[in-house]
Each structure stands twice: as C-alpha cells, then as structure tokens.
Amino acid sequence: MFRVAFYMPHDHPESSLGVRHAIDCYMRAVGVGPGTIHFVSFSHDEGSVLTEEQWGWVRRLLEDTRRWSFPSDYEAWKQREIEKRRFERGLLFSGGSGIRNGYELEYRARIPWRPAPETPPVSLLTATLPLEYVEEHGPTHVRQLVLDMASQLLFASGHAGLALRLHWWVPHSDDAFRIEPLRYPGIDLREAWGQEEWMGLRVDGVHWLNFLGAPVLERLGGASALRSRLHSAGTTLVELAEDRVVVSLGERPEAGDLTRGESLPAYRELARVLEPWLEPLFLPRTTPVEQPRYTLLRLTEDEARRWWRRFLD
C-alpha cells in the first residue's frame, strides 16, 4: 500500500484547522462512497456508515477547539476512557467495518498532559491508498495530493511512501514469508501509529517524501544547509513555508531489492544526514521472559535492528 503520516507536536486546538484541510483534500481525491471511504468511527466507537448526520458529528468534533487541560478538566469516567485509548479524540475513516480496501484516514489528537512529559507525544494524521490508486493516477498526482494535505499542517515531521500493512501476526513457523519483506528497503514494515507516544520530535526513518518542520529543520541548520548536503540525482528539496520543507527521493516511490543490489542510494544519503535525529528503535516486550518481536512480522531483535539500520550500514 501507499501510506502518508504526519506527526504534529500540538494539541487539537492548534492542529484542528490543518487537519480539517487535510481530510478535505483526501476525501476530494478518493471520493466518498462504497469502494473507497464509506464508514467513520469516533474515538474507537463501533462506527457507522458515513451519512450526512455523521458528517455533522465529524465537523463538530474537528471544530470543537475548547482548551482542555488533562486530567482536571474531565469527569472521572472520561479520564479513564481517554487514558485507555491513549489519545484525547480521534477519527477513523475507512471502507467499512471489516472492509480493507486500502482507503483509510485516521486522526489522533494527543492528550494534553499537565505537566508535560519529558518526551511529549504528538498528534497523528495518517492515510493510506491502495497501490492501484497510485498506478492509475500516477506519482505526480499522488505527490500533489500529499503536498496539498501537508500545506496547512503544523508538523514536526512526516512521510509518504510504500508500506506493508498486515492485519494479523505472521505465524512463527512461516519464516519464508516473514523474512521476504526485508529484501525491500523502500517498504516501511511498521504501522504509522503507535510510536507517536514516544517519538517526540524525532524522525521516523526515510521514505519517498520526507517532511521536516520545526524544530527538526532548525536542528539540521535550515533548508539551505540541508540542501547543501544532498547530492543524489533525483533528490529535490522544496520549501513549503519558512520552517517546513519536503525532501523528495526520486520521481516515484521505490521498493528497492537488496538481492539485486538495489539499495536505494538516495535514501541512504538522507538517512546519514538525519541519523542524529532518527527515532530510536523501540522493541516491545509482552512478558519479562519473552523475546521482543517487532511488528506483525514477528521480527527478532537482531532482524529488527538490521532492518532499522538498512540505510545506515
């Protein structure tokens, strides 16, 4: 599939305008109805068909920018609900309950903790497109869609590119399938959501389109300094605003293939530049004695570390 993700170090009141614009851009591009987006869920509820009434609730949720200060401004039952789902409010647009057609958009507004944690979480906007959409409309159209979505978002970082989407664990015994995706360095093997709780203001790897905003871009010395360090053919840097840029690695997203020597040198160049600010590898451990398993592929710790550093070693 093709995935877009933006990480925003802001609470909902600051993010709402840009998020509304990004949702509008995506919906105009893919259409609403059976076959694309036909269903909406609010903050992990059961969801329902996306009717005019449901659109009214969507608009109310997005336009409600009253200032919240967690936890004292919530009733006790609401506090427990928010802590359990781990975001303050959310929207999930999809093809329908149990329908996985490749079209999906999700928004999760971070919890406005008080006092703020040492590594503050970020709000997340992520969307997916089936590869058939990319092939039908072409990379130029898809790139413009992503740029339109990004144009009003207050992101610290973001990306767009190829990604693997699994819906269940790969069996331990299926090593052939489990290892096969490691051949293709240009395919992200993780979900976009989850790491927003510990990523803070770091960057989640290298992709076809790489969005950098404040304060990440400042740490890199600004747009001019970053541009001077990128020399690969096909790499372009475009300034979207004074403090936001997008780095494009070629005309179209590439999977690469390590067995054929296709290691994606432009991706490797950018990874070396971003290395000090890349998000650290997080290996979840479900029990004290269980070995950590990374992603639904059940990568071992060694496999996960090699994949994480695929553009650096």
Tab-separated table of C-alpha atoms in Angstrom, residues 48-202:
chain	number	residue	atom	x	y	z
A	48	SER	CA	-21.308	3.630	11.312
A	49	VAL	CA	-21.918	4.423	7.652
A	50	LEU	CA	-20.765	7.921	6.725
A	51	THR	CA	-24.088	9.751	6.305
A	52	GLU	CA	-24.798	13.491	6.325
A	53	GLU	CA	-25.644	13.166	10.013
A	54	GLN	CA	-22.278	11.522	10.698
A	55	TRP	CA	-20.515	14.251	8.711
A	56	GLY	CA	-22.168	16.722	11.069
A	57	TRP	CA	-20.617	14.915	14.035
A	58	VAL	CA	-17.240	14.904	12.261
A	59	ARG	CA	-17.395	18.655	11.775
A	60	ARG	CA	-18.383	19.220	15.394
A	61	LEU	CA	-15.518	17.093	16.680
A	62	LEU	CA	-12.989	18.902	14.483
A	63	GLU	CA	-14.330	22.389	15.110
A	64	ASP	CA	-14.528	21.992	18.892
A	65	THR	CA	-11.321	23.741	19.953
A	66	ARG	CA	-12.110	24.410	23.585
A	67	ARG	CA	-8.940	24.274	25.625
A	68	TRP	CA	-8.585	21.133	27.724
A	69	SER	CA	-6.029	20.517	30.463
A	70	PHE	CA	-5.720	16.867	31.324
A	71	PRO	CA	-6.832	15.475	33.724
A	72	SER	CA	-8.602	18.012	35.917
A	73	ASP	CA	-10.957	19.317	33.228
A	74	TYR	CA	-12.524	15.886	32.640
A	75	GLU	CA	-15.022	13.907	34.652
A	76	ALA	CA	-13.631	10.708	36.172
A	77	TRP	CA	-15.252	8.367	33.619
A	78	LYS	CA	-13.915	10.480	30.762
A	79	GLN	CA	-10.412	10.468	32.231
A	80	ARG	CA	-10.423	6.681	32.348
A	81	GLU	CA	-11.696	6.434	28.763
A	82	ILE	CA	-9.017	8.779	27.399
A	83	GLU	CA	-6.204	7.079	29.294
A	84	LYS	CA	-7.313	3.677	27.988
A	85	ARG	CA	-7.411	4.686	24.311
A	86	ARG	CA	-4.292	6.894	24.770
A	87	PHE	CA	-5.426	9.902	22.742
A	88	GLU	CA	-7.762	12.811	23.512
A	89	ARG	CA	-10.037	12.489	20.467
A	90	GLY	CA	-9.901	10.594	17.225
A	91	LEU	CA	-11.460	9.908	13.843
A	92	LEU	CA	-11.103	6.845	11.650
A	93	PHE	CA	-12.464	6.866	8.096
A	94	SER	CA	-12.487	3.542	6.264
A	95	GLY	CA	-14.286	1.430	3.699
A	96	GLY	CA	-16.471	-0.099	6.369
A	97	SER	CA	-16.442	-2.400	9.369
A	98	GLY	CA	-14.248	-5.345	8.404
A	99	ILE	CA	-13.648	-3.937	4.902
A	100	ARG	CA	-9.996	-3.454	3.958
A	101	ASN	CA	-9.920	-1.847	0.545
A	102	GLY	CA	-6.749	0.204	1.083
A	103	TYR	CA	-8.508	3.537	1.685
A	104	GLU	CA	-8.214	4.790	5.249
A	105	LEU	CA	-7.599	8.032	7.133
A	106	GLU	CA	-7.065	8.354	10.865
A	107	TYR	CA	-6.551	11.341	13.182
A	108	ARG	CA	-5.481	11.035	16.805
A	109	ALA	CA	-5.150	14.186	18.918
A	110	ARG	CA	-2.637	13.839	21.703
A	111	ILE	CA	-3.588	14.039	25.372
A	112	PRO	CA	-2.682	17.499	26.760
A	113	TRP	CA	-0.795	16.198	29.777
A	114	ARG	CA	-0.118	18.507	32.725
A	115	PRO	CA	2.728	18.719	33.468
A	116	ALA	CA	4.043	17.848	30.025
A	117	PRO	CA	6.096	14.606	29.936
A	118	GLU	CA	9.817	14.759	29.255
A	119	THR	CA	9.259	13.267	25.795
A	120	PRO	CA	5.945	14.785	24.748
A	121	PRO	CA	3.667	12.718	22.492
A	122	VAL	CA	2.476	14.101	19.182
A	123	SER	CA	-0.859	14.223	17.422
A	124	LEU	CA	-1.023	11.975	14.372
A	125	LEU	CA	-2.695	12.150	10.976
A	126	THR	CA	-2.206	9.132	8.738
A	127	ALA	CA	-3.822	7.995	5.493
A	128	THR	CA	-3.416	5.117	3.067
A	129	LEU	CA	-4.072	4.488	-0.613
A	130	PRO	CA	-4.122	1.159	-2.440
A	131	LEU	CA	-1.309	0.735	-4.936
A	132	GLU	CA	-3.934	0.507	-7.680
A	133	TYR	CA	-4.786	4.160	-6.998
A	134	VAL	CA	-1.123	5.164	-7.320
A	135	GLU	CA	-0.751	3.208	-10.566
A	136	GLU	CA	-3.964	4.616	-12.038
A	137	HIS	CA	-3.332	8.274	-11.191
A	138	GLY	CA	0.475	8.304	-11.315
A	139	PRO	CA	3.119	9.512	-8.836
A	140	THR	CA	2.806	13.175	-9.849
A	141	HIS	CA	-0.876	13.248	-8.887
A	142	VAL	CA	-0.205	11.381	-5.633
A	143	ARG	CA	2.693	13.672	-4.727
A	144	GLN	CA	0.486	16.736	-5.242
A	145	LEU	CA	-2.244	15.202	-3.094
A	146	VAL	CA	0.216	14.653	-0.260
A	147	LEU	CA	1.575	18.209	-0.605
A	148	ASP	CA	-1.966	19.597	-0.506
A	149	MET	CA	-2.696	17.594	2.646
A	150	ALA	CA	0.513	18.882	4.255
A	151	SER	CA	0.076	22.524	3.290
A	152	GLN	CA	-1.681	23.651	6.490
A	153	LEU	CA	-0.466	21.017	8.963
A	154	LEU	CA	1.821	22.086	11.805
A	155	PHE	CA	4.014	19.006	11.546
A	156	ALA	CA	7.406	18.357	13.089
A	157	SER	CA	7.942	15.521	10.643
A	158	GLY	CA	6.024	13.350	8.221
A	159	HIS	CA	6.406	10.993	5.331
A	160	ALA	CA	4.761	9.350	2.331
A	161	GLY	CA	5.814	6.153	0.640
A	162	LEU	CA	5.418	2.415	0.319
A	163	ALA	CA	4.435	0.449	3.409
A	164	LEU	CA	3.453	-3.085	4.338
A	165	ARG	CA	0.087	-3.438	6.059
A	166	LEU	CA	-0.680	-6.674	7.877
A	167	HIS	CA	-3.810	-7.314	9.903
A	168	TRP	CA	-2.615	-10.263	11.965
A	169	TRP	CA	0.582	-11.799	13.302
A	170	VAL	CA	2.631	-13.873	10.875
A	171	PRO	CA	2.929	-17.427	12.288
A	172	HIS	CA	6.264	-18.236	13.919
A	173	SER	CA	6.632	-21.180	11.540
A	174	ASP	CA	6.299	-19.087	8.364
A	175	ASP	CA	9.907	-17.877	8.183
A	176	ALA	CA	9.919	-17.625	4.386
A	177	PHE	CA	7.123	-15.049	4.336
A	178	ARG	CA	8.369	-13.342	7.483
A	179	ILE	CA	11.837	-12.678	6.070
A	180	GLU	CA	10.872	-11.874	2.463
A	181	PRO	CA	9.888	-8.193	3.065
A	182	LEU	CA	13.384	-7.469	4.433
A	183	ARG	CA	14.629	-7.626	0.828
A	184	TYR	CA	12.894	-4.357	0.014
A	185	PRO	CA	14.382	-1.417	1.945
A	186	GLY	CA	11.947	1.131	0.467
A	187	ILE	CA	8.930	-0.547	2.081
A	188	ASP	CA	8.202	0.533	5.651
A	189	LEU	CA	7.322	-2.506	7.743
A	190	ARG	CA	5.728	-0.679	10.676
A	191	GLU	CA	2.371	0.854	11.335
A	192	ALA	CA	2.398	4.665	11.368
A	193	TRP	CA	0.524	4.819	14.658
A	194	GLY	CA	1.869	3.647	17.985
A	195	GLN	CA	5.249	5.345	18.019
A	196	GLU	CA	3.670	8.789	18.372
A	197	GLU	CA	3.706	8.149	22.128
A	198	TRP	CA	7.487	8.025	22.362
A	199	MET	CA	8.772	9.613	19.141
A	200	GLY	CA	8.709	13.177	20.422
A	201	LEU	CA	10.402	15.488	17.936
A	202	ARG	CA	12.433	12.858	16.115
